[in-house]
Coordinates of N, CA and C in Angstrom, one line a residue:
X1117 N -39.7 -92.9 -22.4 CA -40.6 -92.0 -22.0 C -40.3 -92.0 -20.2
X1118 N -40.7 -90.7 -19.6 CA -40.7 -90.5 -18.5 C -42.0 -90.3 -17.9
X1119 N -42.2 -90.8 -16.5 CA -43.4 -90.7 -15.6 C -43.5 -89.3 -15.1
X1120 N -42.4 -88.6 -15.2 CA -42.7 -87.2 -14.8 C -43.4 -86.2 -15.8
X1121 N -44.3 -85.2 -15.2 CA -44.5 -84.1 -16.5 C -43.9 -82.5 -15.8
X1122 N -43.6 -82.0 -16.7 CA -42.9 -80.8 -16.3 C -43.8 -79.7 -17.1
X1123 N -43.7 -78.3 -16.3 CA -44.7 -77.2 -16.6 C -44.2 -76.9 -18.1
X1124 N -43.2 -77.1 -18.3 CA -42.7 -76.7 -20.0 C -41.8 -77.8 -20.4
X1125 N -41.6 -77.7 -21.6 CA -40.6 -78.6 -22.2 C -39.3 -77.9 -22.0
X1126 N -38.6 -79.1 -21.4 CA -37.1 -78.8 -21.0 C -36.3 -78.7 -22.2
X1127 N -35.2 -78.0 -21.9 CA -34.1 -78.1 -23.1 C -32.9 -78.3 -22.5
X1128 N -31.6 -78.2 -23.0 CA -30.0 -78.6 -22.5 C -30.4 -77.3 -21.6
X1129 N -30.4 -76.4 -21.7 CA -30.2 -75.5 -21.0 C -30.7 -75.3 -19.8
X1130 N -31.7 -76.2 -19.4 CA -32.3 -76.5 -17.8 C -31.6 -77.3 -17.1
X1131 N -30.8 -78.0 -17.5 CA -29.8 -79.1 -16.7 C -29.3 -78.3 -15.8
X1132 N -29.1 -78.9 -14.5 CA -28.8 -78.2 -13.2 C -29.6 -77.2 -12.5
X1133 N -30.6 -76.8 -13.4 CA -31.5 -75.6 -12.7 C -32.8 -76.2 -12.3
X1134 N -33.5 -75.5 -11.3 CA -34.7 -75.8 -10.6 C -36.1 -75.5 -11.7
X1135 N -36.9 -76.8 -11.8 CA -38.0 -76.6 -12.6 C -39.1 -77.4 -12.1
X1136 N -40.3 -76.7 -12.5 CA -41.4 -77.4 -11.9 C -42.0 -78.7 -12.6
X1137 N -42.2 -79.5 -11.7 CA -42.7 -80.9 -12.2 C -43.6 -81.5 -11.1
X1138 N -44.4 -82.4 -11.8 CA -45.4 -83.3 -10.8 C -45.3 -84.7 -11.3
X1139 N -45.3 -85.5 -10.3 CA -45.3 -86.8 -10.5 C -46.8 -87.6 -10.4
X1140 N -47.0 -88.9 -10.8 CA -48.3 -89.2 -10.6 C -49.1 -89.2 -9.2
X1141 N -48.4 -89.5 -8.2 CA -48.9 -89.5 -7.1 C -49.2 -87.9 -6.4
X1142 N -48.7 -87.0 -7.0 CA -48.7 -85.6 -6.3 C -50.1 -85.0 -6.9
X1143 N -50.3 -84.5 -6.0 CA -51.9 -83.3 -6.1 C -51.3 -81.9 -7.0
X1144 N -50.4 -81.5 -6.7 CA -49.8 -80.3 -7.2 C -48.1 -80.3 -7.8
X1145 N -47.7 -79.2 -7.9 CA -46.4 -79.1 -8.7 C -45.3 -78.9 -7.2
X1146 N -44.0 -79.3 -8.0 CA -43.0 -79.3 -6.8 C -41.9 -78.7 -7.6
X1147 N -40.9 -78.3 -7.1 CA -39.4 -78.1 -7.9 C -38.5 -79.0 -7.4
X1148 N -37.5 -79.4 -8.8 CA -36.5 -80.5 -8.5 C -35.6 -80.0 -9.8
X1149 N -34.2 -80.4 -9.3 CA -33.1 -80.0 -10.3 C -33.2 -81.0 -11.7
X1150 N -33.2 -80.1 -12.7 CA -33.7 -81.0 -14.1 C -32.1 -81.5 -14.5
X1151 N -32.3 -83.2 -14.8 CA -30.7 -83.7 -15.1 C -31.3 -83.9 -16.7
X1152 N -30.0 -84.3 -17.3 CA -29.7 -84.8 -18.7 C -30.8 -85.6 -19.4
X1153 N -31.2 -86.6 -18.4 CA -32.4 -87.7 -18.6 C -33.5 -86.9 -18.6
X1154 N -33.9 -86.0 -17.8 CA -35.1 -85.4 -17.9 C -35.5 -84.5 -19.1
X1155 N -34.5 -84.0 -19.6 CA -34.3 -83.2 -20.9 C -34.5 -84.4 -22.0
X1156 N -34.0 -85.6 -21.9 CA -33.8 -86.4 -23.3 C -35.2 -87.3 -23.4
X1157 N -36.1 -87.5 -22.0 CA -36.7 -88.5 -21.8 C -38.3 -87.6 -22.5
X1158 N -38.9 -88.3 -23.0 CA -40.4 -87.7 -23.3 C -41.3 -88.1 -22.4
X1159 N -42.1 -86.8 -21.7 CA -43.0 -87.4 -20.7 C -44.2 -88.0 -21.3
X1160 N -44.6 -89.2 -20.3 CA -45.6 -90.1 -20.7 C -46.9 -89.3 -20.9
X1161 N -46.9 -88.2 -20.3 CA -48.2 -87.0 -20.6 C -47.8 -85.8 -20.7
X1162 N -48.1 -85.4 -22.2 CA -47.8 -83.9 -22.3 C -48.6 -83.5 -22.8
X1163 N -48.7 -81.9 -22.9 CA -49.6 -81.0 -23.5 C -50.4 -80.4 -22.4
X1164 N -51.4 -79.6 -22.6 CA -52.2 -78.9 -22.1 C -53.6 -78.8 -22.6
X1165 N -54.9 -78.5 -21.7 CA -55.8 -78.6 -21.8 C -56.6 -79.6 -22.9
X1166 N -57.1 -79.2 -23.8 CA -57.5 -80.5 -24.7 C -56.7 -81.3 -25.6
X1167 N -55.6 -80.7 -25.5 CA -54.3 -81.4 -26.2 C -53.3 -82.3 -25.4
X1168 N -53.8 -82.6 -24.3 CA -53.0 -83.4 -23.4 C -52.9 -84.6 -24.0
X1169 N -52.0 -85.3 -24.2 CA -51.7 -86.9 -24.8 C -50.5 -87.6 -24.2
X1170 N -51.3 -88.8 -23.9 CA -50.6 -90.0 -23.5 C -49.6 -90.3 -24.7
X1171 N -48.2 -90.7 -24.2 CA -47.5 -91.3 -25.2 C -47.3 -90.5 -26.5
X1172 N -47.7 -89.1 -26.4 CA -48.0 -88.3 -27.9 C -49.0 -88.9 -28.7
X1173 N -49.7 -89.9 -28.3 CA -50.5 -90.3 -29.0 C -52.2 -90.3 -28.7
X1174 N -52.6 -90.5 -27.4 CA -54.0 -90.7 -27.1 C -54.6 -89.6 -26.2
X1175 N -55.6 -89.1 -26.6 CA -56.1 -88.1 -25.5 C -56.2 -88.5 -24.2
X1176 N -55.7 -88.1 -22.9 CA -56.0 -88.9 -21.9 C -57.3 -89.0 -20.9
X1177 N -58.0 -88.0 -21.3 CA -59.1 -88.0 -20.4 C -60.4 -88.4 -21.7
X1178 N -60.0 -89.0 -22.8 CA -60.8 -89.5 -23.8 C -60.6 -90.5 -24.3
X1179 N -60.6 -91.8 -23.5 CA -60.2 -92.9 -24.3 C -61.2 -94.0 -24.6
X1180 N -62.2 -93.6 -24.8 CA -63.6 -94.6 -25.3 C -63.0 -95.4 -26.4
X1181 N -63.2 -96.7 -26.3 CA -62.6 -97.8 -27.4 C -61.3 -97.5 -27.8
X1182 N -60.2 -97.4 -27.0 CA -58.9 -97.0 -27.5 C -58.1 -98.4 -26.6
X1183 N -58.7 -99.3 -26.5 CA -58.0 -100.3 -25.6 C -57.0 -101.4 -26.5
X1184 N -57.2 -101.0 -27.6 CA -56.2 -102.0 -28.6 C -55.1 -101.2 -28.9
X1185 N -55.0 -100.1 -28.6 CA -54.1 -99.0 -29.3 C -52.9 -99.1 -28.9
X1186 N -51.8 -99.3 -29.8 CA -50.4 -99.5 -29.4 C -49.7 -98.2 -29.9
X1187 N -48.6 -97.7 -29.2 CA -47.7 -96.6 -29.4 C -47.0 -97.1 -30.6
X1188 N -46.9 -96.4 -31.7 CA -46.1 -96.9 -32.8 C -44.5 -97.1 -32.9
X1189 N -44.0 -96.4 -32.2 CA -42.3 -96.6 -32.3 C -41.9 -97.7 -31.2
X1190 N -42.7 -97.6 -29.9 CA -41.9 -98.6 -28.9 C -43.1 -99.6 -29.0
X1191 N -44.2 -100.0 -29.8 CA -45.0 -101.0 -29.8 C -45.6 -101.2 -28.4
X1192 N -45.6 -100.3 -27.1 CA -46.0 -100.2 -25.8 C -47.6 -100.2 -26.1
X1193 N -48.2 -101.3 -25.4 CA -49.8 -101.2 -25.1 C -50.3 -100.0 -24.5
X1194 N -51.2 -99.2 -24.9 CA -51.8 -98.0 -24.1 C -52.6 -98.6 -22.9
X1195 N -53.1 -99.8 -23.0 CA -54.2 -100.4 -22.2 C -53.8 -100.2 -20.7
X1196 N -52.6 -100.4 -20.4 CA -52.1 -100.0 -19.1 C -52.2 -98.9 -18.4
X1197 N -52.4 -98.0 -19.3 CA -52.3 -96.6 -18.7 C -53.8 -96.1 -18.9
X1198 N -54.7 -97.1 -18.9 CA -56.3 -96.4 -19.1 C -56.7 -97.1 -17.6
X1199 N -57.7 -96.2 -17.0 CA -58.4 -96.4 -16.3 C -59.8 -97.0 -16.3
X1200 N -60.0 -98.2 -15.9 CA -61.7 -98.3 -16.1 C -62.7 -97.9 -15.3
X1201 N -62.2 -96.8 -14.3 CA -62.8 -96.4 -13.2 C -63.5 -95.0 -13.8
X1202 N -64.7 -94.9 -13.9 CA -65.3 -93.4 -14.4 C -65.5 -92.6 -13.2
X1203 N -65.5 -91.4 -14.0 CA -65.8 -90.2 -12.9 C -67.6 -90.2 -12.8
X1204 N -67.9 -90.1 -11.6 CA -69.3 -90.5 -11.5 C -70.0 -89.2 -11.0
X1205 N -71.0 -88.9 -11.3 CA -71.6 -87.7 -10.9 C -73.5 -88.1 -10.7
X1206 N -74.1 -87.6 -9.4 CA -75.3 -88.1 -9.2 C -76.1 -86.6 -9.5
X1207 N -76.9 -86.7 -10.2 CA -78.0 -86.0 -10.7 C -79.4 -86.1 -10.1
X1208 N -79.9 -85.1 -9.3 CA -81.4 -85.3 -8.8 C -82.1 -84.9 -9.9
X1209 N -83.2 -85.4 -10.4 CA -84.3 -84.8 -11.3 C -85.6 -84.7 -10.6
X1210 N -85.9 -83.3 -10.4 CA -87.2 -82.9 -9.8 C -88.4 -82.7 -10.7
X1211 N -88.4 -83.3 -12.2 CA -89.0 -83.1 -13.0 C -89.6 -84.1 -13.7
X1212 N -90.7 -83.8 -14.3 CA -91.2 -84.7 -15.3 C -89.9 -85.2 -16.5
X1213 N -89.9 -86.4 -16.7 CA -88.9 -86.7 -17.8 C -89.9 -87.1 -19.3
X1214 N -89.3 -86.6 -20.4 CA -90.1 -87.1 -21.4 C -89.0 -87.8 -22.3
X1215 N -89.7 -88.2 -23.7 CA -89.0 -88.5 -24.6 C -87.7 -88.1 -25.1
X1216 N -87.5 -87.0 -25.0 CA -86.3 -86.1 -25.6 C -85.4 -85.9 -24.4
X1217 N -85.6 -86.3 -23.0 CA -84.7 -86.1 -22.0 C -83.8 -87.1 -22.1
X1218 N -82.6 -87.0 -22.7 CA -81.4 -87.9 -23.0 C -80.2 -87.6 -22.0
X1219 N -79.1 -88.4 -22.0 CA -77.9 -88.0 -21.9 C -77.1 -88.8 -23.2
X1220 N -76.2 -87.7 -23.6 CA -75.5 -88.0 -24.8 C -74.0 -88.0 -24.4
X1221 N -73.3 -89.2 -24.5 CA -71.9 -89.5 -24.4 C -71.3 -89.8 -25.6
X1222 N -70.3 -88.7 -25.7 CA -69.7 -88.8 -27.2 C -68.2 -88.8 -26.7
X1223 N -67.3 -89.1 -27.8 CA -66.0 -88.4 -27.7 C -65.6 -87.3 -28.3
X1224 N -64.4 -87.0 -28.3 CA -64.0 -85.7 -28.5 C -64.1 -85.4 -29.9
X1225 N -64.5 -86.5 -30.9 CA -64.7 -86.3 -32.4 C -66.0 -85.6 -32.4
X1226 N -66.9 -85.7 -31.6 CA -68.1 -85.1 -31.5 C -67.9 -84.0 -31.1
X1227 N -67.6 -83.7 -29.9 CA -67.6 -82.4 -29.2 C -66.4 -81.4 -29.4
X1228 N -65.7 -82.0 -30.2 CA -64.9 -80.7 -30.9 C -65.5 -80.0 -31.8
X1229 N -66.6 -80.4 -32.5 CA -67.4 -80.0 -33.7 C -68.7 -79.7 -33.6
X1230 N -69.2 -80.4 -32.2 CA -70.9 -80.1 -32.5 C -71.0 -79.2 -31.0
X1231 N -71.8 -78.4 -30.9 CA -72.0 -77.7 -29.6 C -73.2 -78.3 -28.8
X1232 N -73.4 -78.2 -27.6 CA -74.5 -78.6 -26.8 C -75.8 -78.0 -27.3
X1233 N -75.6 -76.9 -27.9 CA -76.8 -76.5 -28.5 C -77.5 -77.3 -29.9
X1234 N -76.3 -77.7 -30.6 CA -76.6 -78.1 -31.9 C -77.2 -79.8 -31.4
X1235 N -76.5 -80.2 -30.3 CA -77.1 -81.7 -30.3 C -78.2 -81.7 -29.2
X1236 N -78.8 -80.6 -29.1 CA -79.9 -80.4 -28.2 C -81.5 -80.5 -29.1
X1237 N -80.8 -79.5 -30.1 CA -81.8 -79.6 -31.0 C -82.0 -80.6 -32.3
X1238 N -80.9 -81.0 -32.3 CA -80.9 -82.5 -33.0 C -81.9 -83.6 -32.2
X1239 N -81.7 -83.5 -31.0 CA -82.6 -84.6 -30.1 C -84.0 -84.1 -30.3
X1240 N -84.3 -82.6 -30.2 CA -85.7 -82.6 -30.1 C -86.3 -82.8 -31.5
X1241 N -85.3 -82.6 -32.5 CA -86.1 -82.6 -33.7 C -86.1 -84.3 -34.2
X1242 N -85.2 -84.9 -33.8 CA -85.3 -86.5 -34.0 C -86.4 -87.2 -33.4
X1243 N -86.8 -86.6 -31.9 CA -87.7 -87.4 -30.8 C -89.1 -87.0 -31.7
X1244 N -89.2 -85.7 -31.9 CA -90.4 -85.2 -32.6 C -91.0 -85.8 -33.5
X1245 N -89.9 -86.3 -34.5 CA -90.2 -87.3 -35.9 C -90.8 -88.9 -35.6
X1246 N -90.5 -88.7 -34.3 CA -90.8 -90.2 -33.8 C -89.9 -91.4 -34.2
X1247 N -90.1 -92.7 -34.4 CA -89.4 -93.7 -34.5 C -89.4 -94.7 -33.7
X1248 N -90.2 -94.8 -32.8 CA -90.1 -95.8 -31.8 C -89.0 -96.1 -30.8
X1249 N -88.7 -97.2 -30.9 CA -87.4 -97.9 -29.8 C -86.1 -97.4 -30.5
X1250 N -86.0 -97.3 -31.9 CA -84.9 -97.0 -32.5 C -84.7 -95.4 -32.7
X1251 N -85.4 -94.7 -32.1 CA -85.3 -93.1 -32.4 C -84.2 -92.7 -31.7
X1252 N -83.7 -93.5 -30.8 CA -82.3 -92.8 -29.9 C -80.9 -93.5 -30.7
X1253 N -81.2 -94.6 -31.3 CA -80.2 -95.3 -32.4 C -80.0 -94.2 -33.6
X1254 N -81.1 -93.7 -34.0 CA -81.3 -92.6 -34.9 C -80.7 -91.2 -34.7
X1255 N -80.6 -91.0 -33.5 CA -80.0 -89.7 -32.8 C -78.5 -89.9 -33.1
X1256 N -78.0 -91.0 -32.5 CA -76.6 -91.4 -32.1 C -76.1 -91.3 -33.7
X1257 N -76.8 -91.9 -34.4 CA -76.3 -92.0 -36.2 C -76.3 -90.8 -36.6
X1258 N -77.5 -89.7 -36.1 CA -77.3 -88.1 -36.8 C -76.2 -87.5 -36.5
X1259 N -76.0 -87.7 -35.0 CA -74.9 -86.9 -34.4 C -73.7 -87.0 -35.0
X1260 N -73.4 -88.7 -35.2 CA -72.0 -88.9 -36.0 C -71.9 -88.5 -37.6
X1261 N -73.2 -88.4 -38.0 CA -73.2 -87.8 -39.5 C -72.9 -86.4 -39.3
X1262 N -73.5 -85.6 -38.5 CA -73.4 -84.2 -38.2 C -71.9 -83.8 -37.9
X1263 N -71.2 -84.6 -37.2 CA -69.8 -84.6 -36.6 C -68.8 -84.6 -37.9
X1264 N -69.1 -86.0 -38.6 CA -68.6 -86.5 -39.7 C -68.3 -85.5 -40.9
X1265 N -69.6 -84.8 -41.1 CA -69.6 -83.9 -42.3 C -69.8 -84.6 -43.7
X1266 N -69.5 -83.8 -44.7 CA -69.5 -84.4 -46.2 C -68.3 -84.0 -46.7
X1267 N -67.9 -84.7 -47.7 CA -66.6 -84.1 -48.2 C -67.1 -83.3 -49.6
X1268 N -68.3 -83.9 -50.3 CA -68.6 -83.2 -51.4 C -69.0 -81.8 -51.4
X1269 N -69.5 -81.7 -50.5 CA -69.6 -79.8 -50.3 C -68.3 -79.0 -50.2
X1270 N -67.3 -79.6 -49.9 CA -65.9 -78.8 -49.8 C -65.3 -78.2 -50.8
X1271 N -64.8 -76.9 -50.6 CA -64.0 -76.6 -52.2 C -62.6 -77.0 -52.0
X1272 N -62.0 -77.2 -50.9 CA -60.7 -77.7 -50.7 C -60.5 -79.2 -50.5
X1273 N -61.4 -79.7 -50.6 CA -61.3 -81.4 -50.2 C -60.8 -81.7 -48.7
X1274 N -61.5 -80.8 -47.9 CA -61.6 -81.1 -46.5 C -63.2 -81.4 -46.3
X1275 N -63.2 -82.3 -45.3 CA -64.9 -82.6 -44.9 C -65.3 -81.3 -44.2
X1276 N -66.5 -81.1 -44.5 CA -67.3 -80.1 -43.7 C -68.6 -80.6 -43.3
X1277 N -69.2 -79.7 -42.1 CA -70.7 -79.8 -41.9 C -71.5 -79.0 -42.7
X1278 N -73.0 -79.2 -42.3 CA -73.6 -78.4 -43.4 C -73.6 -77.1 -43.1
X1279 N -72.8 -76.5 -42.2 CA -73.0 -75.0 -42.2 C -71.7 -74.6 -42.5
X1280 N -70.7 -75.2 -43.1 CA -69.5 -74.7 -43.7 C -68.3 -75.1 -43.0
X1281 N -68.4 -75.3 -41.6 CA -67.4 -75.4 -40.8 C -66.5 -76.6 -40.7
X1282 N -65.5 -76.9 -40.6 CA -64.6 -78.2 -40.5 C -65.3 -79.1 -39.8
X1283 N -65.4 -80.3 -40.3 CA -65.9 -81.4 -39.9 C -64.7 -82.4 -38.8
X1284 N -65.3 -83.1 -38.1 CA -64.2 -83.9 -37.2 C -63.5 -84.8 -38.1
X1285 N -62.3 -84.7 -37.9 CA -61.2 -85.6 -38.2 C -60.5 -86.8 -37.6
X1286 N -61.3 -86.7 -36.3 CA -60.9 -87.8 -35.3 C -62.0 -88.9 -35.3
X1287 N -62.0 -89.9 -34.7 CA -63.0 -91.2 -34.2 C -64.1 -90.3 -33.6
X1288 N -65.3 -90.9 -34.0 CA -66.3 -90.3 -33.3 C -67.5 -91.7 -32.7
X1289 N -67.6 -91.6 -31.4 CA -68.6 -92.9 -31.0 C -69.6 -91.9 -30.3
X1290 N -70.8 -92.1 -30.2 CA -72.1 -91.7 -29.6 C -72.7 -92.3 -29.1
X1291 N -73.3 -92.5 -27.7 CA -74.3 -93.0 -27.0 C -75.3 -92.4 -26.8
X1292 N -76.5 -92.7 -27.0 CA -77.7 -91.8 -26.7 C -78.6 -92.5 -25.7
X1293 N -78.8 -92.1 -24.4 CA -79.4 -92.8 -23.4 C -80.5 -92.3 -23.2
X1294 N -82.1 -92.8 -23.1 CA -83.2 -91.9 -22.5 C -83.2 -92.0 -21.0
X1295 N -83.6 -91.0 -20.6 CA -83.7 -91.3 -19.0 C -84.8 -91.4 -18.6
X1296 N -85.8 -91.2 -19.4 CA -87.4 -91.8 -18.8 C -87.3 -93.3 -18.5
X1297 N -86.7 -94.2 -19.1 CA -86.9 -95.4 -19.0 C -86.2 -95.8 -17.8
X1298 N -85.2 -94.8 -17.1 CA -84.7 -95.4 -15.9 C -85.2 -95.0 -14.5
X1299 N -86.4 -94.3 -14.5 CA -87.0 -93.9 -13.5 C -88.1 -94.6 -12.9
X1300 N -88.1 -94.7 -11.8 CA -88.9 -95.8 -10.9 C -90.2 -95.2 -11.0
X1301 N -91.2 -96.1 -11.2 CA -92.6 -95.8 -10.9 C -93.1 -95.3 -9.7
X1302 N -93.7 -94.0 -9.7 CA -94.1 -93.5 -8.1 C -95.5 -93.9 -7.7

């Protein structure tokens, strides 16, 4: 694997030509002359958008629970490439919070097939049904079930959601955190 990331997949025709690349310490792109090693090595990070992968295996922006993952052919542990430093955003709430005001944290297995609107509707429906302290656990379980779908409803053997769309084939983890529990009494 190469630590360099190239703007496109390099071929043998690129050897000796100027190509766009970036390294881990760079904030932008630069030019370099492509070598035969650049062409033969696979970049540690490859792909674009939601299909960016680390060592052709793991989504680099979403690695919740992937600390034991090992790259199959090289037996290289992925743990060294993951950071425990989260991106933190501060949100000031100027409103009264209720039982259905929650943060839903989920892996791409959830968000690839469940929209924000569907998640919000499920939160409202489940909190209105009650359930005491386990209501937030129930929301998380229902979101996993919604994303996973059901195999029995499919004509083609694929897992489908209730609406007939394809369900997630990825790992699904969901946390539902009630916000009102963290407010300071005024």
